[in-house]
Amino acid sequence: MYAWAKQTACLRRLGARTSRHFAARLGLSGMRQRGLQTQSPLDACQATKEEDVSLRDIFDLPTQTTLGSRWFHQGQPTGLLMESRFVSPKLLCKSGKEAVAEAEALVQKVLSAETPEERRMIIKCLDQLSDSLCRVMDVAELVRQVHPDSSWQNAADEVYSGMFSYMNQLNTHVGLYRKLVEVMDDHEISRMFSPVEHEVAMSFRRDFERSGIHLPKDAHAQFVDLSSDIQEASRGFLKSQSLPPPSNRTVAVPVDHLRALPSQVTMHILQSSSTRKRADGTAVVDLVPDDYAAHYILRDCADDATREAVYRAWQYGSTTAVDTLETLLEQRRALSHRVGFESFGHMALEDKMAKSPSHVDEFLRGLATQAQPRWNSAINTLQQIQAKTRPGQQQMFPWDRDFWMSKQQMDKGALPSLHSYFSLGRVVLGLSRVFKNLYGVELRAASPQPGEIWHPEVRKLEVVDEDGRPLGLIYCDVFARSSKAHVGAAHFTARCARRIDDDIEVSAASAPHSSQTVVERDGQRFQLPVVVLICDFPVPAEGSPSLLSWSNVETIFHEMGHAMHSMLGQNGFHNVAGTRCPVDFVELPSILMEHFARSPHVLSLFASHYKTGAPLPLELVTKHAERRREHAALDLHAQLFMSALDQRYHSPVLDPSGTGAKGWSTRSLIELHNDPMFSEGPGASFFGHVSDTQWQSRFTHLIGYGASYYSYLFDRVLAGQIWDRVFHGDQPQQLQVAGNPLSRRAGERFKTEVLRWGGGRDPWQCLAAVLDNGNMRHGEIDAVAQGSKSAMRIVGSWKLPDI
């Protein structure tokens, strides 16, 4: 909702796998001598360039001893991310004040614009203003999450808090809004806007109006108060997640029922719970289930009664969290009414691809119609396994899900691990080769200057085109450590791409641009994008590279998809650069990269044993993929249900009973469980609501994805269509030879029609253009390009991608 610093600095991973539990080059010669392995046959034929060896080794060599430390500690510091303003916590605080001063000078430029030339530059001026704030606020947010030094964290908190308050003032600045509207309504000026400039202007105008700028004074004051209340309730709901489970939800678990659990889990339970003996001599632990214990008991404990009791106690939920959530949802509805929307869902979706809640419902029901046979089949399979072990027991319940899924996996036997074929350095090298094939873009290892990185394990990559010209920088902070916030996988935009040679001169001292972060193209100067990828991969063992699971490989491919969007989405404007696009479109490039991570052709580019160099057996990949797909329909059901619940919670009618009594969110949850979209077939009890539980108290994505949780499913379908039609088609007239998705022609098409626009073009038009290869049904492309309700229906009817 904030025009000046859109909340897209950090894109966290939201995926189906989480639903169940809700620059100078390196010195190469010395690195080769210290390397962990010799070149494999794969490298000999495909990675002869020194840059490739360097790229692999900066991730696979020991992290602390041979790399990082000298860059981190020695020499005069240049500042975080090569910004001289960020040399120390003190200077970070000073940079916040300087950014506000620069913004104030730009505000005065807008307010004093009178001549046609001055008014013509108002959109540029507003975009420059947004960039001046974000270049500090986004770095402050990054520092708060990843910097190990508390003095830096405290300074970042101070900077972010102060600038956030100033940003809120800009959101309600009537003078700026009126100047913007005047320019947009002046045909002589607005007709000179480029398509991207028009999108920038529209994004500012929508953000102003969603901030209640056009309301009378008293109504606007109420809007501001409601906004503050919503922020407070959001913090309260998230804080409630860390509260200990209620002590009155203790479950007496026989110690014998813990024997099937991993030993470390059993020890955790025994050490954290009191143990006693019943009258019959049975040893029991009085367990208050947390996420950790509940996960393993539900998966491994064979006793149905124990699993049920643990499930009920675990999912009882926090009454405090439920009360806070209901207050938050009621406040969101009231806020949307203040600015003339029927519901918060209508307000949130106005500028998204979906446009309205009814369109989202059309999409979700279309997917559910396709998916019901798949999840019913998956449940039938589990019931057959249950019947062999428990003859006569047909009904299955939510506490049975993980146990019988695990039993199915065990019955088929364990598959060999893939970890040894996925050293982190080889995976990054593989990504570079994929980008080279598709877009003519490479990743190159680069040496950070002293003070440029915040931890010795951080790695710096340059992104360059085929002529060696820089496109941007990527910093990789991918190993787990205690000093990092637990954000999982995330993509931080520290600086957006933007044209700067036509910047508005202001009296306040503008933030300097380092010569290393600016590039000239066709006589124009551009600020290079800088992104930071955060993961929590395991720290490698001594003398070994970091070895990734296949899930980890997909994660880094996903995050690099975001990064490449930032690198290639350079349309000249900060406010719509790269990933600054609608939330239901922003995951498309990253999810598409997950398809590449599963492609045998792509895996053959880099997947080889870290010791022997032997290539990854593709039949093993096939077996792992088949094993994962067995339960994909059940994860899909969970994603669909959460998406539908999110829509219901942000609809015009919150309380289905109309009583207004507390607990209405649970009643709404029960009502959705009874919706035919989810309740038909053998899974009715398997997916049904369990009495005296409040699952919604744990649905934390309601905070960041209010009314837009459907986005990940939506973009999964879009990515699947683009993968099938553009990169992996099997028809002669399509862009791609069957089987091999690494087509430069297909990559250029996706780059030209999607990536390069960032948020500067209607995403429906991007989608229609990239899919228009002559194979879509008559009229389908036109409907998609218009982005109407029928477009959502069409997308809902598209084939569900394999997971």
PDB file of N, CA and C in Angstrom, residues 43-77:
ATOM      1  N   ASP A  43      33.372 -31.593 -16.297  1.00  0.00           N
ATOM      2  CA  ASP A  43      34.021 -30.294 -16.355  1.00  0.00           C
ATOM      3  C   ASP A  43      34.948 -30.189 -17.562  1.00  0.00           C
ATOM      4  N   ALA A  44      35.633 -31.296 -17.877  1.00  0.00           N
ATOM      5  CA  ALA A  44      36.621 -31.245 -18.942  1.00  0.00           C
ATOM      6  C   ALA A  44      35.996 -30.841 -20.264  1.00  0.00           C
ATOM      7  N   CYS A  45      34.740 -31.270 -20.493  1.00  0.00           N
ATOM      8  CA  CYS A  45      34.120 -30.955 -21.782  1.00  0.00           C
ATOM      9  C   CYS A  45      33.241 -29.725 -21.722  1.00  0.00           C
ATOM     10  N   GLN A  46      32.812 -29.340 -20.509  1.00  0.00           N
ATOM     11  CA  GLN A  46      31.826 -28.263 -20.442  1.00  0.00           C
ATOM     12  C   GLN A  46      32.262 -27.071 -19.615  1.00  0.00           C
ATOM     13  N   ALA A  47      33.356 -27.180 -18.861  1.00  0.00           N
ATOM     14  CA  ALA A  47      33.728 -26.087 -17.984  1.00  0.00           C
ATOM     15  C   ALA A  47      35.216 -25.787 -18.085  1.00  0.00           C
ATOM     16  N   THR A  48      35.691 -25.634 -19.288  1.00  0.00           N
ATOM     17  CA  THR A  48      37.110 -25.389 -19.476  1.00  0.00           C
ATOM     18  C   THR A  48      37.490 -23.953 -19.134  1.00  0.00           C
ATOM     19  N   LYS A  49      36.524 -23.052 -19.124  1.00  0.00           N
ATOM     20  CA  LYS A  49      36.842 -21.662 -18.842  1.00  0.00           C
ATOM     21  C   LYS A  49      37.224 -21.478 -17.380  1.00  0.00           C
ATOM     22  N   GLU A  50      38.162 -20.615 -17.111  1.00  0.00           N
ATOM     23  CA  GLU A  50      38.564 -20.342 -15.739  1.00  0.00           C
ATOM     24  C   GLU A  50      37.410 -19.787 -14.924  1.00  0.00           C
ATOM     25  N   GLU A  51      36.548 -18.980 -15.567  1.00  0.00           N
ATOM     26  CA  GLU A  51      35.418 -18.427 -14.827  1.00  0.00           C
ATOM     27  C   GLU A  51      34.532 -19.529 -14.255  1.00  0.00           C
ATOM     28  N   ASP A  52      34.337 -20.625 -14.999  1.00  0.00           N
ATOM     29  CA  ASP A  52      33.493 -21.712 -14.519  1.00  0.00           C
ATOM     30  C   ASP A  52      34.115 -22.409 -13.317  1.00  0.00           C
ATOM     31  N   VAL A  53      35.429 -22.670 -13.392  1.00  0.00           N
ATOM     32  CA  VAL A  53      36.105 -23.308 -12.273  1.00  0.00           C
ATOM     33  C   VAL A  53      36.015 -22.414 -11.039  1.00  0.00           C
ATOM     34  N   SER A  54      36.250 -21.132 -11.240  1.00  0.00           N
ATOM     35  CA  SER A  54      36.182 -20.172 -10.146  1.00  0.00           C
ATOM     36  C   SER A  54      34.793 -20.138  -9.535  1.00  0.00           C
ATOM     37  N   LEU A  55      33.769 -20.143 -10.369  1.00  0.00           N
ATOM     38  CA  LEU A  55      32.397 -20.065  -9.893  1.00  0.00           C
ATOM     39  C   LEU A  55      32.068 -21.270  -9.027  1.00  0.00           C
ATOM     40  N   ARG A  56      32.495 -22.435  -9.444  1.00  0.00           N
ATOM     41  CA  ARG A  56      32.248 -23.633  -8.644  1.00  0.00           C
ATOM     42  C   ARG A  56      33.020 -23.581  -7.333  1.00  0.00           C
ATOM     43  N   ASP A  57      34.284 -23.184  -7.408  1.00  0.00           N
ATOM     44  CA  ASP A  57      35.143 -23.287  -6.237  1.00  0.00           C
ATOM     45  C   ASP A  57      34.810 -22.287  -5.138  1.00  0.00           C
ATOM     46  N   ILE A  58      34.287 -21.124  -5.468  1.00  0.00           N
ATOM     47  CA  ILE A  58      34.010 -20.175  -4.382  1.00  0.00           C
ATOM     48  C   ILE A  58      32.895 -20.674  -3.473  1.00  0.00           C
ATOM     49  N   PHE A  59      32.110 -21.636  -3.947  1.00  0.00           N
ATOM     50  CA  PHE A  59      31.082 -22.224  -3.101  1.00  0.00           C
ATOM     51  C   PHE A  59      31.521 -23.562  -2.514  1.00  0.00           C
ATOM     52  N   ASP A  60      32.393 -24.291  -3.220  1.00  0.00           N
ATOM     53  CA  ASP A  60      32.727 -25.642  -2.778  1.00  0.00           C
ATOM     54  C   ASP A  60      33.991 -25.735  -1.928  1.00  0.00           C
ATOM     55  N   LEU A  61      34.859 -24.729  -1.997  1.00  0.00           N
ATOM     56  CA  LEU A  61      36.023 -24.744  -1.130  1.00  0.00           C
ATOM     57  C   LEU A  61      35.602 -24.425   0.305  1.00  0.00           C
ATOM     58  N   PRO A  62      36.396 -24.809   1.301  1.00  0.00           N
ATOM     59  CA  PRO A  62      36.050 -24.492   2.694  1.00  0.00           C
ATOM     60  C   PRO A  62      35.762 -23.010   2.855  1.00  0.00           C
ATOM     61  N   THR A  63      34.689 -22.690   3.557  1.00  0.00           N
ATOM     62  CA  THR A  63      34.166 -21.332   3.542  1.00  0.00           C
ATOM     63  C   THR A  63      34.981 -20.341   4.361  1.00  0.00           C
ATOM     64  N   GLN A  64      35.488 -20.745   5.515  1.00  0.00           N
ATOM     65  CA  GLN A  64      36.114 -19.778   6.398  1.00  0.00           C
ATOM     66  C   GLN A  64      37.612 -19.617   6.135  1.00  0.00           C
ATOM     67  N   THR A  65      38.302 -20.730   5.833  1.00  0.00           N
ATOM     68  CA  THR A  65      39.757 -20.684   5.841  1.00  0.00           C
ATOM     69  C   THR A  65      40.357 -20.113   4.573  1.00  0.00           C
ATOM     70  N   THR A  66      39.841 -20.489   3.421  1.00  0.00           N
ATOM     71  CA  THR A  66      40.482 -20.096   2.171  1.00  0.00           C
ATOM     72  C   THR A  66      39.834 -18.897   1.510  1.00  0.00           C
ATOM     73  N   LEU A  67      38.619 -18.611   1.877  1.00  0.00           N
ATOM     74  CA  LEU A  67      37.907 -17.518   1.244  1.00  0.00           C
ATOM     75  C   LEU A  67      37.334 -16.596   2.312  1.00  0.00           C
ATOM     76  N   GLY A  68      36.757 -15.511   1.879  1.00  0.00           N
ATOM     77  CA  GLY A  68      35.912 -14.709   2.766  1.00  0.00           C
ATOM     78  C   GLY A  68      36.665 -13.933   3.818  1.00  0.00           C
ATOM     79  N   SER A  69      37.469 -14.596   4.627  1.00  0.00           N
ATOM     80  CA  SER A  69      38.045 -13.943   5.792  1.00  0.00           C
ATOM     81  C   SER A  69      38.889 -12.735   5.399  1.00  0.00           C
ATOM     82  N   ARG A  70      39.750 -12.909   4.397  1.00  0.00           N
ATOM     83  CA  ARG A  70      40.616 -11.786   4.042  1.00  0.00           C
ATOM     84  C   ARG A  70      39.798 -10.644   3.433  1.00  0.00           C
ATOM     85  N   TRP A  71      38.755 -10.973   2.693  1.00  0.00           N
ATOM     86  CA  TRP A  71      37.902  -9.938   2.111  1.00  0.00           C
ATOM     87  C   TRP A  71      37.125  -9.215   3.220  1.00  0.00           C
ATOM     88  N   PHE A  72      36.796  -9.977   4.261  1.00  0.00           N
ATOM     89  CA  PHE A  72      35.915  -9.445   5.291  1.00  0.00           C
ATOM     90  C   PHE A  72      36.665  -8.545   6.277  1.00  0.00           C
ATOM     91  N   HIS A  73      37.920  -8.893   6.564  1.00  0.00           N
ATOM     92  CA  HIS A  73      38.610  -8.233   7.660  1.00  0.00           C
ATOM     93  C   HIS A  73      39.675  -7.233   7.222  1.00  0.00           C
ATOM     94  N   GLN A  74      40.309  -7.423   6.077  1.00  0.00           N
ATOM     95  CA  GLN A  74      41.499  -6.659   5.766  1.00  0.00           C
ATOM     96  C   GLN A  74      41.189  -5.454   4.881  1.00  0.00           C
ATOM     97  N   GLY A  75      41.923  -4.354   5.129  1.00  0.00           N
ATOM     98  CA  GLY A  75      41.821  -3.189   4.267  1.00  0.00           C
ATOM     99  C   GLY A  75      40.796  -2.172   4.719  1.00  0.00           C
ATOM    100  N   GLN A  76      40.828  -1.032   4.067  1.00  0.00           N
ATOM    101  CA  GLN A  76      39.891   0.054   4.357  1.00  0.00           C
ATOM    102  C   GLN A  76      38.509  -0.319   3.825  1.00  0.00           C
ATOM    103  N   PRO A  77      37.475  -0.327   4.690  1.00  0.00           N
ATOM    104  CA  PRO A  77      36.149  -0.769   4.232  1.00  0.00           C
ATOM    105  C   PRO A  77      35.549   0.170   3.189  1.00  0.00           C
TER     106      PRO A  77
END
